[in-house]
Structure formats: C-alpha cells, structure tokens
Coordinates of C-alpha atoms in Angstrom, one line a residue:
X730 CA 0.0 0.0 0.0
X731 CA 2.9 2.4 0.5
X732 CA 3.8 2.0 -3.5
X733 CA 5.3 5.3 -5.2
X734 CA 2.9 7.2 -7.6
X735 CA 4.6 7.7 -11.2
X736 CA 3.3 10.9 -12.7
X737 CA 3.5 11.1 -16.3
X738 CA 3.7 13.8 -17.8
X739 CA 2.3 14.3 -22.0
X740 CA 3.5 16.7 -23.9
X741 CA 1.1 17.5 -27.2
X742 CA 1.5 20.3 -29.6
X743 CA -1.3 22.0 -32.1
X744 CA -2.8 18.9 -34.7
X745 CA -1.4 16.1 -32.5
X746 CA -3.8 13.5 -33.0
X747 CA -6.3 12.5 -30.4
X748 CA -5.3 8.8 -30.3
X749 CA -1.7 9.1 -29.7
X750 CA -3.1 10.9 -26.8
X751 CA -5.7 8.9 -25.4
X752 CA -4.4 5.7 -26.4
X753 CA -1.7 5.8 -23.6
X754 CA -3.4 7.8 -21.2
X755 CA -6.1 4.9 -20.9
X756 CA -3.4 2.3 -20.8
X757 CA -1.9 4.0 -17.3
X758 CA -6.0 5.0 -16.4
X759 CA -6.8 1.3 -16.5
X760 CA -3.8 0.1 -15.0
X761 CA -3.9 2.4 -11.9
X762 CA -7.9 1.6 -11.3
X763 CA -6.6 -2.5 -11.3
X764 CA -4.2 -1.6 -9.1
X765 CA -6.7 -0.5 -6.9
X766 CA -9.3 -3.4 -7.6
X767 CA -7.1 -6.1 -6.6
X768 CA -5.8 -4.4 -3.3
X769 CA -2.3 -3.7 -4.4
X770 CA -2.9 0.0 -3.7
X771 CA -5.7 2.3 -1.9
X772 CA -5.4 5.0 -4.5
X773 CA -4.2 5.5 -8.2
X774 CA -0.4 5.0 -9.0
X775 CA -0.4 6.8 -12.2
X776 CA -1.1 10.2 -12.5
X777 CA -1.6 11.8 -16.4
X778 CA -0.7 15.8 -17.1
X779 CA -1.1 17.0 -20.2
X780 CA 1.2 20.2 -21.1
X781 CA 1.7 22.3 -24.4
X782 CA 4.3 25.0 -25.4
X783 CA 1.9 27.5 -24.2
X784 CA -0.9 26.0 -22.1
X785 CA -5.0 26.1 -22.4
X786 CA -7.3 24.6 -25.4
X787 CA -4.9 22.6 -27.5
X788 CA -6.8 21.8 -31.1
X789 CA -5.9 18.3 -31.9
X790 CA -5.8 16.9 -35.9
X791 CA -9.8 15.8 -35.3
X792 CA -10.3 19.2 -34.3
X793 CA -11.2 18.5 -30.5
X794 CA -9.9 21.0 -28.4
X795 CA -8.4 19.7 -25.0
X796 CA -7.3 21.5 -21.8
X797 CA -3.4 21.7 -21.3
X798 CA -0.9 23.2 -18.9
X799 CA 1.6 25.5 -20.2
X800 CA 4.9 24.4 -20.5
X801 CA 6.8 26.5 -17.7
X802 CA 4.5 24.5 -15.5
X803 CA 6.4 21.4 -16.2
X804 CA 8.5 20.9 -12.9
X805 CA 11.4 19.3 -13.0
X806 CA 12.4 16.3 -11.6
X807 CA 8.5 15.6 -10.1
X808 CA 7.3 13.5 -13.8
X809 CA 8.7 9.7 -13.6
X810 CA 7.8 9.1 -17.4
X811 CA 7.9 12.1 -20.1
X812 CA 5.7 11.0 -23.3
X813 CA 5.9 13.4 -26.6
X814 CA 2.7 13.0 -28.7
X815 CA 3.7 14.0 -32.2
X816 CA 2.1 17.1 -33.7
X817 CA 2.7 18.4 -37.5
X818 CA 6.6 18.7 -38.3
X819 CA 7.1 22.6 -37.1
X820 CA 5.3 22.2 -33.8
X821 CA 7.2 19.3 -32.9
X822 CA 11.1 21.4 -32.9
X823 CA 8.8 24.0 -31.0
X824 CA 12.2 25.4 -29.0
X825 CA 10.2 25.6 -25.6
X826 CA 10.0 21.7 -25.6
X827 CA 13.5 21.0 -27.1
X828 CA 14.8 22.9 -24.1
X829 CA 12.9 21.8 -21.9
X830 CA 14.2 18.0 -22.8
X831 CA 17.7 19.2 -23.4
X832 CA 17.6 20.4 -20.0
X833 CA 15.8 18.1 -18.1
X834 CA 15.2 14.5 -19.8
X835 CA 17.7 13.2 -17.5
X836 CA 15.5 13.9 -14.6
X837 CA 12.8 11.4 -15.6
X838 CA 13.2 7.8 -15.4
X839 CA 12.0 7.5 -19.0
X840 CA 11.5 9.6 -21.9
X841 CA 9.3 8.4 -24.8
X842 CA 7.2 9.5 -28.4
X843 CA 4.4 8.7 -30.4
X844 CA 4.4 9.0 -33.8
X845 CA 6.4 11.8 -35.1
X846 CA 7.3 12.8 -31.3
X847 CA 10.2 11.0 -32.1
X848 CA 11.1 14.4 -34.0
X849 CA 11.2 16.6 -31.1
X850 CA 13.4 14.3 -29.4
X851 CA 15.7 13.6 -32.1
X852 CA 16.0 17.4 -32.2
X853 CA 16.9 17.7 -28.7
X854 CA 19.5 15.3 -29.6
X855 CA 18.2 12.5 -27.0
X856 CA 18.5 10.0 -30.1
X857 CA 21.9 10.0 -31.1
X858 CA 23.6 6.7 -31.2
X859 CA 20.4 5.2 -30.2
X860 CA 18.1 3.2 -32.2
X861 CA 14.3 4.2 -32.7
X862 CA 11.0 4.1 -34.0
X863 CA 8.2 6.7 -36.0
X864 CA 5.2 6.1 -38.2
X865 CA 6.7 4.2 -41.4
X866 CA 5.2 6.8 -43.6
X867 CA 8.4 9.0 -41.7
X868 CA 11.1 7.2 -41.3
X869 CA 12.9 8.5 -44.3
X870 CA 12.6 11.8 -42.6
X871 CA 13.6 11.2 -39.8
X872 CA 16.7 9.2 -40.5
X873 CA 18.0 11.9 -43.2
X874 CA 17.1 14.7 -40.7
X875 CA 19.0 13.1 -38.2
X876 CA 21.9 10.1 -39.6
X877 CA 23.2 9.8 -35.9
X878 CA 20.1 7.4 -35.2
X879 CA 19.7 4.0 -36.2
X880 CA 16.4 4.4 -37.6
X881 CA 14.2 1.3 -36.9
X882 CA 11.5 0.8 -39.9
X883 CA 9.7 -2.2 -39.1
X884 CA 9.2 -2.5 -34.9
X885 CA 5.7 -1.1 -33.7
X886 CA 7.9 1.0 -30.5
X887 CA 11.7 0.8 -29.5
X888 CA 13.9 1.3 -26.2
X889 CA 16.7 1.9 -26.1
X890 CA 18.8 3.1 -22.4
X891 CA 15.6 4.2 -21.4
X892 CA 14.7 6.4 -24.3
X893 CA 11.7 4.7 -25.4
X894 CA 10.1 5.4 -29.4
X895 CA 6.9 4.1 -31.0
X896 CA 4.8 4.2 -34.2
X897 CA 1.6 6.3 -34.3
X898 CA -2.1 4.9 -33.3
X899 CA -2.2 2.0 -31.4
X900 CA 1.4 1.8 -31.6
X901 CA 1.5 3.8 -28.5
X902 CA -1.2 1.4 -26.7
X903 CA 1.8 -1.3 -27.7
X904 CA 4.6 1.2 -25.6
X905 CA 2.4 2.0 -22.4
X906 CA 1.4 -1.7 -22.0
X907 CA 5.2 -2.5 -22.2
X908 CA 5.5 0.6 -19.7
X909 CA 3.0 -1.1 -17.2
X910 CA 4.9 -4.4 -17.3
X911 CA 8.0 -3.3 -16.4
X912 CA 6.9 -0.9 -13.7
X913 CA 4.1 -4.3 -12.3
X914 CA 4.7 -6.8 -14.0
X915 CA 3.6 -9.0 -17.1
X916 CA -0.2 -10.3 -15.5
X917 CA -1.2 -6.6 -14.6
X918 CA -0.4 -5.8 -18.4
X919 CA -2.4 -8.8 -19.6
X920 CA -5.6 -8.0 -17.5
X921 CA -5.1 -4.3 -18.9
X922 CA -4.6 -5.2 -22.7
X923 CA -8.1 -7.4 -22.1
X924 CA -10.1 -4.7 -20.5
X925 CA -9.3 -2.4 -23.7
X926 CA -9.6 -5.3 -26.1
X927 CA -6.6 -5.5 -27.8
X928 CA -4.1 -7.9 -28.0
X929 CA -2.9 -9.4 -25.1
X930 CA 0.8 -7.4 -25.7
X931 CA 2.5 -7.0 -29.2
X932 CA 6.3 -7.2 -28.5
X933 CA 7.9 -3.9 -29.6
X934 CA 9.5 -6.3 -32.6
X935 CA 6.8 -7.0 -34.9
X936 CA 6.9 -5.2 -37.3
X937 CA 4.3 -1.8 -38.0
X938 CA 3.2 -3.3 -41.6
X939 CA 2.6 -6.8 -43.1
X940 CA 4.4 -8.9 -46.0
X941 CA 1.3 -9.0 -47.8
X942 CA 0.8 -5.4 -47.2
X943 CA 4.7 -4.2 -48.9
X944 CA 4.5 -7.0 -51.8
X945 CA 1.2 -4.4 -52.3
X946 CA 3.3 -1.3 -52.9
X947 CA 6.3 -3.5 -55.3
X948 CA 6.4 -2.8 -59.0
X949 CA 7.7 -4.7 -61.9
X950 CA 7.8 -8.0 -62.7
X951 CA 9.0 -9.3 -59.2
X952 CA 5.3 -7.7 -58.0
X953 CA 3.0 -10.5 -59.9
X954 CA 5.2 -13.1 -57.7
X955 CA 4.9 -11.6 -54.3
X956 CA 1.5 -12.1 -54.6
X957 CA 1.7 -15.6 -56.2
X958 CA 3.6 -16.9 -53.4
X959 CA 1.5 -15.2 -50.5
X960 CA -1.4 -17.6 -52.3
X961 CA 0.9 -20.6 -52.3
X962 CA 2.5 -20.8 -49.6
X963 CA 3.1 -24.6 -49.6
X964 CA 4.2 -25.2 -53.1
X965 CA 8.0 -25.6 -53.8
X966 CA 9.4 -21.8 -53.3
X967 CA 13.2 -22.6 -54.2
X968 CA 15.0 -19.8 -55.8
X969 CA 15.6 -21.5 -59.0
X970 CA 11.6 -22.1 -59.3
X971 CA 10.7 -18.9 -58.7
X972 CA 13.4 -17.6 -61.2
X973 CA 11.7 -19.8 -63.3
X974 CA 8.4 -19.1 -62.9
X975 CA 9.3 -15.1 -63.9
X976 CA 11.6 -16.0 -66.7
X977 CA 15.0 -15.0 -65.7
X978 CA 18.3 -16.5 -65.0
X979 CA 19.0 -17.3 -61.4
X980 CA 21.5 -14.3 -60.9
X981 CA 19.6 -12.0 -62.7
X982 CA 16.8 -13.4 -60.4
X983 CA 18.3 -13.0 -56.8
X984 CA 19.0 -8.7 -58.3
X985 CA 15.9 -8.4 -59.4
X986 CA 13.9 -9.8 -56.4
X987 CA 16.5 -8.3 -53.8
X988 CA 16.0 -4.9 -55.2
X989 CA 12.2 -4.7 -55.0
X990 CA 11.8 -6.6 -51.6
X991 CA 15.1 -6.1 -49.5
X992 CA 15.6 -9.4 -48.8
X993 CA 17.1 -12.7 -50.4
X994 CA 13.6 -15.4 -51.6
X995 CA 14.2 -17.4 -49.1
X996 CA 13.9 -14.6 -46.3
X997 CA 11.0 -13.3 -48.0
X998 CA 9.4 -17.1 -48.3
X999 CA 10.0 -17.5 -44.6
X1000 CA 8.6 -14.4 -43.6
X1001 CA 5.3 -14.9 -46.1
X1002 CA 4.7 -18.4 -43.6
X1003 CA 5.7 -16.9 -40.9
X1004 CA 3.2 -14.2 -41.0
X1005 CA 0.6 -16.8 -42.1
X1006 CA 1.4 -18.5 -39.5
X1007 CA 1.1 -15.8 -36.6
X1008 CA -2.4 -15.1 -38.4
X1009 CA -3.5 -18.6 -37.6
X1010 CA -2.1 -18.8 -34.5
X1011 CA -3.9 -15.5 -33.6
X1012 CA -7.5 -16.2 -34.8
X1013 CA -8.4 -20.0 -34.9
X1014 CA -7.7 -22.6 -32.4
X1015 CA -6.0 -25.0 -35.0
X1016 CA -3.2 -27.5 -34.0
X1017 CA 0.0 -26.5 -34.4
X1018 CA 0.8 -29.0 -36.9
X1019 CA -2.2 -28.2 -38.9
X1020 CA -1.1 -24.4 -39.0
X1021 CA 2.5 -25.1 -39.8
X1022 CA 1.0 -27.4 -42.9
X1023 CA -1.3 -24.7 -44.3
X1024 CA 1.2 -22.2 -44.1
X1025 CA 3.4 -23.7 -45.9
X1026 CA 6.3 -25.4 -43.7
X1027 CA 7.6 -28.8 -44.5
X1028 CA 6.9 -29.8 -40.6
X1029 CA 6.1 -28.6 -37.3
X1030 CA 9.3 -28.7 -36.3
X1031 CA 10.6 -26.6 -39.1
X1032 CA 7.6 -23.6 -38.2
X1033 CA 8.9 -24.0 -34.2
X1034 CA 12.8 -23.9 -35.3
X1035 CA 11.5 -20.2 -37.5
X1036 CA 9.7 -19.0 -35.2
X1037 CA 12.0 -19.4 -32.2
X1038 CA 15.0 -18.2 -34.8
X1039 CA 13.0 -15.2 -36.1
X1040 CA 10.5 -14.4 -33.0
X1041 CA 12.3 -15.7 -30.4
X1042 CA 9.0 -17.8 -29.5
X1043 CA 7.8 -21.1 -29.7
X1044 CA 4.4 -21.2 -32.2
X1045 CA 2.9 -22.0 -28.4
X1046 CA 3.9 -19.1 -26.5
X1047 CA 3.4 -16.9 -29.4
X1048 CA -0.6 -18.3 -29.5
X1049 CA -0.7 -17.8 -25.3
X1050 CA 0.4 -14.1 -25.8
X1051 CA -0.8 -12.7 -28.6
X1052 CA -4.4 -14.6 -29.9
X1053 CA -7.5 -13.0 -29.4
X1054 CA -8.9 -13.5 -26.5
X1055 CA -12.9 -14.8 -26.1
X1056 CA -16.0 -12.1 -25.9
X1057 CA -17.0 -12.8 -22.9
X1058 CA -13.3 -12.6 -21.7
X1059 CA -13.0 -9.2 -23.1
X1060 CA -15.8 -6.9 -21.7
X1061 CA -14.0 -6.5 -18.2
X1062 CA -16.2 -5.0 -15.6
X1063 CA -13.4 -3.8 -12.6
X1064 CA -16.7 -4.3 -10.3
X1065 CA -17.5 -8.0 -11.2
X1066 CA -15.6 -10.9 -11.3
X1067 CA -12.6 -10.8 -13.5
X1068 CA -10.1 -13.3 -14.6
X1069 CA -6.1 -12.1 -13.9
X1070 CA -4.5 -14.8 -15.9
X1071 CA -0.7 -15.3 -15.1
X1072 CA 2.3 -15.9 -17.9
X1073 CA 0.7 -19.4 -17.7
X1074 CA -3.2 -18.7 -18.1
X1075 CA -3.7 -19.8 -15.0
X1076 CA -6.7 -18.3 -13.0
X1077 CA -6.0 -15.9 -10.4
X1078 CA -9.2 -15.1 -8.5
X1079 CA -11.8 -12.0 -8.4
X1080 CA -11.3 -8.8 -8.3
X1081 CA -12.5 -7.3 -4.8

C-alpha cells in the first residue's frame, strides 16, 4: 500500500492526433484503477498531465480542443515518465519543448514518443547513437534529418537506455502496456490489454506493416510473384523455381527480387509463412501442426525452429500471448468478477 505514484507527464503540440493521446493515457487510467481493484494500492499509481508549449485549449488533428498546462508548468524532476505525442513537423522542434528535454530529460526515469514525437526528441538530440521508431510513412525523414540514429522501420515501438520510441495509433497502446509491465509486471499488463480489447501485448519487434501489405506497394515483374507466393504458400518456393516461374536467370533473379523486396527469396518465403502462421495462431484454435502445414512449412518442427529463430517464441507461447482472446473474456467490468490470468493462463481469483 505504501507504492510510489509515477506521474507522467504528455506533452502534445497543435494537430497532435487524439489517439496518440488517449491511447496511452487509458493504458496507465486502467492500469492504476486494477491496481486499486485487486488491493495492491488504496489509490491510483499513475497520474496523467497534459502540457503544451503555451498551455489552455490545444486543437488536436480531429479538431477536438483539449485542456493543457503550459509548459513553464512542467516541474522538474516531479514526472517519472515524459511521453511526446507528435504534432505536424514545425510544432514538434517548438524550441520551448527541445529545451525543456535538453535540459531536463535526465531527470525522468524515462522519456518516450508517439508518432512523429520521435522528432522533437531527435532534435533535442536524445537520439543520437540510439536506435528508434516513428510512423513508417516518416522514417525516411527522420533518419535523413537526423543520420546519428539507427532508424528502426519495421518494430511497432523501440527502447533503447531508457529512451523509449513508438509508431503512431495503437502503436502507443503497444509502448504504455510495455511501460505497465516493467513498472508491475507482465499479468497486470495482460488484465489491462483485455479490458481495452486489444491484443494481449504485441512485442515492440513485430513489425508496423505486413508482408502482404509491402509485396502491395512492389512494381515490376517481381510484383506478380509476391503475390503468387502469398497464395501458395506450400508449393515448392526454391530460388531457382521462382526464377523460373518469372523467366530469368538465377543471378539475374536474386537482383531483381533483392532490389524490389530487400531481402534474399528465401527470407521473404519464410517471412510470407511466418506471417501466415502468426495469423492462424492469432485467430483459430488449430493445431499447431495443422497451421504449420497450411502455411506452408515442411513440418512442425521446421515452423517452431522459425519461429524461435525469427521471434524468439515457440508457435505455443506466441498463440498464449498474442491470440484474441474470447467475448466474454473481453468486456471486463473492474466491479464483477474478473479473470487475472498469469504468464501461464492460469486463473488468479476476483477482483475485490
């Protein structure tokens, strides 16, 4: 009962969007009212702020207006977590924030972004030598703006030495759950996750975008293939069949489909039934060796060697922490009887 309250404070500048906003905030809501529910503390452990450059209605991108403190209200040292919600690209290298974090982000226990937050603490220079994470769409941007970061394009939210960077929308749900389980632990994030109906917990390494989704955006005459191997999945898939299947010599091949997809075709095969995998996994209650056979791997034990390579997962695990969990599991009620599963699904009792 004599736990620590971590006050957060979220900084938000004019056309941040709404759900980079309230995304996280009801992440830390939820997890503080639990808290409370199952008797681990008589009063909320997170406490929200929400500050702007210069304080009052704040007009977000859906042109809501929300109440904000002005920046010079921002004490130092009293926030535990700092969380920059992205805005359009001028707000966010607003020089009131970017001192403010040059002058103080060592003061917090952690500093994070949403979205193209990430800019205003790149600028800062809080990113340097440090890997991290923005909305896809500005990635490029942010890595020519600022080449002393290691840019990551795929991962959903980064964190690196306590400097923590996500992707925009739910992204941000992804970093605040991670947040909760490392300030109380794994089943606390769980029961949270399942009381907003998302995911039990993407890891911060899967990746923003799908496969399926790039091989959309490929042109040329790699692009008709993509998408013929994303429908066949378990024919044979070997380099020189591909090749081919398009026409081309085997080294002409291996150019050709490196330079439209980034990766060698036996990556990008593995990948495609990886991802079909994880899909299945997710959203039907198949065996495992059913799953591995529809997605396309020669075995089981081929899918559990991928996935534990490429995921760091067995298929198992993956299904316990990341499948969709029932209806009636999913509309939590903190008053009635809920069920606090550990890393093992095991139930843990009522809520008092």
């Amino acid at each position: 009962m004599d736990a620590i309250v971590k006050r957060i404070a979220m900084i938000a500048f004019d056309d941040a969007d709404l759900f980079d906003i309230a995304g996280p905030d009801k992440v830390f809501h939820s997890a503080a009212r639990f808290l409370v529910h199952l008797g681990v503390a008589d009063r909320h452990l997170y406490r929200i702020d929400l500050f702007s450059p210069d304080g009052g209605l704040t007009r977000t991108l859906q042109e809501i207006r929300i109440e904000t403190l002005a920046m010079r209200e921002l004490a130092t040292g009293e926030y535990d977590t700092i969380i920059v919600v992205g805005g359009i690209d001028r707000a966010c290298r607003d020089p009131r924030v970017i001192g403010w974090l040059q002058r103080n982000h060592r003061k917090a226990r952690r500093v994070s972004s949403v979205c193209m937050g990430a800019f205003a603490l790149a600028e800062a220079g809080l990113l340097d030598g440090r890997r991290a994470a923005t909305h896809w769409m500005d990635c490029d941007a942010l890595q020519a703006g600022y080449p002393a970061i290691e840019v990551d394009r795929d991962s959903i939210f980064v964190e690196d030495r306590g400097v923590w960077t996500s992707a925009g929308m739910t992204a941000g749900i992804d970093m605040a759950l991670a947040m909760v389980e490392e300030d109380h632990g794994r089943e606390l994030a769980l029961l949270v996750a399942r009381s907003l109906v998302v995911f039990l917990q993407r890891s911060g390494g899967q990746s923003q975008f799908s496969k399926e989704l790039v091989s959309q955006t490929v042109e040329g005459p790699i692009a008709p293939l993509l998408r013929w191997i994303i429908e066949h999945p378990g024919d044979d898939l070997r380099a020189e069949v591909l090749a081919e299947r398009v026409h081309m010599s085997l080294r002409s091949f291996y150019r050709a489909f490196e330079g439209a997809t980034g990766k060698s075709p036996a990556e990008w095969v593995e990948t495609i039934r990886l991802e079909i995998a994880k899909r299945l996994l997710e959203r039907t209650g198949q065996r495992v060796d059913q799953i591995a056979w529809q997605a396309g791997f020669a075995n089981y034990e081929r899918m559990r060697r991928a996935f534990i390579r490429r995921i760091g997962v067995a298929p198992a695990d993956y299904r316990a922490r990341f499948s969709r969990p029932p209806l009636h599991q999913t509309e939590i009620d903190p008053t009635l009887v809920v069920e606090a599963l550990d890393g093992e699904g095991a139930y843990r009792g009522p809520l008092q």
